[in-house]
Each structure stands twice: as C-alpha cells, then as structure tokens.
PDB file of C-alpha atoms in Angstrom:
ATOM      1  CA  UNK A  23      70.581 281.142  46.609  1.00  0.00           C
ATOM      2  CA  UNK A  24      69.294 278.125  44.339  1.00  0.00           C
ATOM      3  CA  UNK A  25      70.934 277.488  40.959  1.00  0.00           C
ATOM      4  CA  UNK A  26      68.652 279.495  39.478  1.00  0.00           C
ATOM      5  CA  UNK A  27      69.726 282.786  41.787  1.00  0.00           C
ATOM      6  CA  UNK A  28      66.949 282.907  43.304  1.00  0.00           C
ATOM      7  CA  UNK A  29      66.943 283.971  47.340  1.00  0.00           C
ATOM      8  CA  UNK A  30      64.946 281.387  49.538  1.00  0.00           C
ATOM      9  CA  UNK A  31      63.742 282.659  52.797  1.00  0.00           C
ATOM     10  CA  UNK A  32      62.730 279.975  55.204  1.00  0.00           C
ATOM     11  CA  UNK A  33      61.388 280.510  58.758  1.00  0.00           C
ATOM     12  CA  UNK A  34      60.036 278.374  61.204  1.00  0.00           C
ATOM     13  CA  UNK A  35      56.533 278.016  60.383  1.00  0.00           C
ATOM     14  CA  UNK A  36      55.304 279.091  64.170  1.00  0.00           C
ATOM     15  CA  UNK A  37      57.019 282.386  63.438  1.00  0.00           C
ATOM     16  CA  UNK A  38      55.191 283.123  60.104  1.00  0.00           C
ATOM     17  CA  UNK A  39      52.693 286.121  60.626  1.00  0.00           C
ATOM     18  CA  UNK A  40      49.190 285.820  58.697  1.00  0.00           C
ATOM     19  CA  UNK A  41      47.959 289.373  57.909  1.00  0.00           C
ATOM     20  CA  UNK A  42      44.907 289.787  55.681  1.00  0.00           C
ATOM     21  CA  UNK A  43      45.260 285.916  54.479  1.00  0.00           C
ATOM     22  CA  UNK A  44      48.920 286.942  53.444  1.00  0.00           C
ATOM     23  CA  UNK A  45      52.339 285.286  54.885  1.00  0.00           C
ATOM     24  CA  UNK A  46      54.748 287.223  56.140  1.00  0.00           C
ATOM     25  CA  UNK A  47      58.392 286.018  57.041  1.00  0.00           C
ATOM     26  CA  UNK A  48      59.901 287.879  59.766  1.00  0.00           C
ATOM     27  CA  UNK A  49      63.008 286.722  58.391  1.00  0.00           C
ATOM     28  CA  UNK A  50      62.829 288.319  55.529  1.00  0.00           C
ATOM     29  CA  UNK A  51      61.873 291.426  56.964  1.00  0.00           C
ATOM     30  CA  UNK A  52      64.735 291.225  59.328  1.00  0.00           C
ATOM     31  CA  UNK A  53      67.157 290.573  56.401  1.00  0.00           C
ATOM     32  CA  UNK A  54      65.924 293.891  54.258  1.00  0.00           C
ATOM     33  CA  UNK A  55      66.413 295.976  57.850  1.00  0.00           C
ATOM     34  CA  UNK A  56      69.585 294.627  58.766  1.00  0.00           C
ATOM     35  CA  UNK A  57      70.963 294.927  55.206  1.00  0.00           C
ATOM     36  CA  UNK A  58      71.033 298.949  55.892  1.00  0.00           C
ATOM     37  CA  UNK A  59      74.063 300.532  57.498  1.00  0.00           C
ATOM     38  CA  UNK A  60      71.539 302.247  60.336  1.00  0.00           C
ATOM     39  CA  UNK A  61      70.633 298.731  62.088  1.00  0.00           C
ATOM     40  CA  UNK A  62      72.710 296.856  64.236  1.00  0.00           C
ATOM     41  CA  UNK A  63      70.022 293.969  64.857  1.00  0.00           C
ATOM     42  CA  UNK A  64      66.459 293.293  64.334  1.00  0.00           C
ATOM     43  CA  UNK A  65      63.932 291.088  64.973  1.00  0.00           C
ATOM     44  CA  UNK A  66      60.115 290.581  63.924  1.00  0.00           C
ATOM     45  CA  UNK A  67      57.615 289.472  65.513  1.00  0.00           C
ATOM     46  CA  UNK A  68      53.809 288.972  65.128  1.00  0.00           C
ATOM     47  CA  UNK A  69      51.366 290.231  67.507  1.00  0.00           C
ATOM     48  CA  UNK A  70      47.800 289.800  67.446  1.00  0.00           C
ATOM     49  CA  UNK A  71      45.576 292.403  65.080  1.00  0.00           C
ATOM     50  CA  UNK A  72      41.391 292.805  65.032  1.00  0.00           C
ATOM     51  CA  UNK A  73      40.776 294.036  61.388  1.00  0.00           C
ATOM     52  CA  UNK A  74      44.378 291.705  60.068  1.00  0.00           C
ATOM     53  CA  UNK A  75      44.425 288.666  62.458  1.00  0.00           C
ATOM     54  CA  UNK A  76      48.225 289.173  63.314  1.00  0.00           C
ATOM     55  CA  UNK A  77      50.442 291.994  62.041  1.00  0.00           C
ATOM     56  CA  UNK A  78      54.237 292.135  61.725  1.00  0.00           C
ATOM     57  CA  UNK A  79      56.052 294.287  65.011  1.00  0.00           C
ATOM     58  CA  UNK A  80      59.648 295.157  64.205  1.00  0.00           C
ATOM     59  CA  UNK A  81      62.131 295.805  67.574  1.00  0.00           C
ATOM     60  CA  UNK A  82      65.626 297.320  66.356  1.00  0.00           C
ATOM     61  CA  UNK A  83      69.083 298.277  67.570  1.00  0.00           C
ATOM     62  CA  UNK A  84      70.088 300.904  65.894  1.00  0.00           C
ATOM     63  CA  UNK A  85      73.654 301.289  64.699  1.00  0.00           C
ATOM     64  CA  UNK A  86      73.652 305.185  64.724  1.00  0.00           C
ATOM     65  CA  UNK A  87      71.165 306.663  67.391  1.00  0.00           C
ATOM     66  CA  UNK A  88      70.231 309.455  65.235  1.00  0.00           C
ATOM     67  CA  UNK A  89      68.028 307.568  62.890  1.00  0.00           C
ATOM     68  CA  UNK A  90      64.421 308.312  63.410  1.00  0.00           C
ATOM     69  CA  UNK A  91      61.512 305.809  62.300  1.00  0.00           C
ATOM     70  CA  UNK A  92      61.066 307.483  58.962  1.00  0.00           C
ATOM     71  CA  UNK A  93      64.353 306.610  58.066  1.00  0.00           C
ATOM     72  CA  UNK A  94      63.672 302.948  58.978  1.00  0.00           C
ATOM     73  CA  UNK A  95      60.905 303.223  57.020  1.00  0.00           C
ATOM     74  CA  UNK A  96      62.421 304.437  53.732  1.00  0.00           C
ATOM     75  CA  UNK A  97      64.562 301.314  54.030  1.00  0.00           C
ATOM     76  CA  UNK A  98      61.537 298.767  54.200  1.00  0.00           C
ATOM     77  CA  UNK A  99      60.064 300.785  51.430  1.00  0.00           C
ATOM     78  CA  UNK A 100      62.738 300.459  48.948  1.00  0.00           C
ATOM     79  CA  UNK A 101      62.779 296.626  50.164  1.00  0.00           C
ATOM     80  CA  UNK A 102      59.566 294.954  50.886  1.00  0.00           C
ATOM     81  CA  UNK A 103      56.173 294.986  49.303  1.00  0.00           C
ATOM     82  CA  UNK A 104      54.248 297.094  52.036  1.00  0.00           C
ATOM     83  CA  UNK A 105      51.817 294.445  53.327  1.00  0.00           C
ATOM     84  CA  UNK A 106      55.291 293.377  54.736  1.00  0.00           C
ATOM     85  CA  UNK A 107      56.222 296.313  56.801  1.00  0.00           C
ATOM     86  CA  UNK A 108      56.075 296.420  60.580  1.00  0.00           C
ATOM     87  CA  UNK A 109      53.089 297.873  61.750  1.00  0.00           C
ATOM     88  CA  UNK A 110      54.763 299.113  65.002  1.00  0.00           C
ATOM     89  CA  UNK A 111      59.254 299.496  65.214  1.00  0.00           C
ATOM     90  CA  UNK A 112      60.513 299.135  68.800  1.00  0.00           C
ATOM     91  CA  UNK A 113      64.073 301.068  69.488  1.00  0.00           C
ATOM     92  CA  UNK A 114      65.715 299.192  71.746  1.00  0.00           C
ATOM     93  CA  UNK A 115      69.295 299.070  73.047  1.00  0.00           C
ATOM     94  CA  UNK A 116      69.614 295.093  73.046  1.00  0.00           C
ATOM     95  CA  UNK A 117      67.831 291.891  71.737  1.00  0.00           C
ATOM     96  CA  UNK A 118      66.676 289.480  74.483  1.00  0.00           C
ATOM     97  CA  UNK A 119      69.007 286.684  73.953  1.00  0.00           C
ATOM     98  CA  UNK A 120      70.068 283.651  76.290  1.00  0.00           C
ATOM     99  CA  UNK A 121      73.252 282.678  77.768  1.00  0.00           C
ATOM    100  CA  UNK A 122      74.536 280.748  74.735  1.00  0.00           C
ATOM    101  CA  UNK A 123      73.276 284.017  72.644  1.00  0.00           C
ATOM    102  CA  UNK A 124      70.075 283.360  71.369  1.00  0.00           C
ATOM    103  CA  UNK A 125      68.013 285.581  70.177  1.00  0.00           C
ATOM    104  CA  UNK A 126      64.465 284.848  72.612  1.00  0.00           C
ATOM    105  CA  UNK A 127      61.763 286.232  70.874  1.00  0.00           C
ATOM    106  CA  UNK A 128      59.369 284.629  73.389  1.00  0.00           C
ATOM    107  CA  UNK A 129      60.704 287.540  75.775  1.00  0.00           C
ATOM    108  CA  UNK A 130      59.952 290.419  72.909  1.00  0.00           C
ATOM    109  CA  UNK A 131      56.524 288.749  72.622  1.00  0.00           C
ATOM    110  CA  UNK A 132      56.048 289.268  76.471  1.00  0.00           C
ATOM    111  CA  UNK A 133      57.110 293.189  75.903  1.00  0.00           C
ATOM    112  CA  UNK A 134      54.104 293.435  73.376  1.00  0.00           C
ATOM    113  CA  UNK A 135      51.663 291.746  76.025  1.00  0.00           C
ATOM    114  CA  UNK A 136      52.806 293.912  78.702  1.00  0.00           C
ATOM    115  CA  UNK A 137      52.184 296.945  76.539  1.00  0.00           C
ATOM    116  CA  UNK A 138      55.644 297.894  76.779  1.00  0.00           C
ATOM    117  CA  UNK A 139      57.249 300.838  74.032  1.00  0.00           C
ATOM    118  CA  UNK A 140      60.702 299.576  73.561  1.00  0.00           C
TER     119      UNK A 140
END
C-alpha cells in the first residue's frame, strides 16, 4: 500500500499475460484466489490463445476438496474485472516448486504444452 492506500501489484514483466491488448497480472489474480478460505495456493499462468493472443490459466490447491469450479468462480467474480479471470482452473494437489521451495511455473507451463488436465 502507497500513502495514498492504494494496493500496487507488481509482477515480473515476462509473466504479464496480454489478452485482447489488455494486461493481466497473474499476481493479482493469484492474490483475489488465495484471499478466499477455499484455496490453499494458486498460481497463474499465461498460455497461448488464437482469437486473444495469450489468456490467463489458473492451477489451484484447494483447501477443502469439496469446492467445485463454480465456486472458484464466484470468488474471481466478486474480485476481478472479468477480462481477468482464468480462462481454464487446474485442481491440483501441489504447486511445482524447487528444493529451496519455489514456486516453478516453467514446470506448470510444460503441463499446458503437454495437454495435461491438472
């Protein structure tokens, strides 16, 4: 927070997604999904899109395995504007993350590539 109270989100630039000519932090997406009871972890990612040029991809650990993807959903809703919201959410029981903990999104990328659900 500045001293104005506003909230800064910064991200590495290589891990900003462009959809539609718009930037989209995955940071900030993570934030808004791990601000809800329901999530454990998250992280975004972009993967490549024909009609949007990259699209936001959401893989989650849920902190209750109950909650569906419309729940997740609500929770974005009431958060982001919805150009932000994942165009695909990945369940997952872990985040890829190395020895010193962390998180490798290079290895969530390679999940997308390979086509893999989760």
């Amino acid at each position: 927070l500045d001293d104005e109270g506003d909230l800064w989100i910064v991200d590495r630039k290589k891990d900003v997604v462009i959809s539609g000519g718009e930037n989209i932090y995955p940071a900030e997406i993570e934030l808004v999904l791990q601000e809800s009871p329901r999530v454990r972890e998250a992280a975004v990612i972009g993967r490549p899109d024909d009609r949007w040029g990259e699209v936001p991809v959401a893989f989650i650990v849920l902190a209750d395995r109950t909650t569906g993807e419309d729940e997740i959903r609500r929770v974005l809703a009431d958060g982001l504007a919805s150009f932000k919201h994942p165009r695909e959410i990945h369940f997952v029981d872990e985040l890829p993350r190395n020895v010193m903990g962390k998180l490798q999104k290079f290895m969530l990328r390679q999940r997308i590539d390979a086509g893999e659900r989760g």
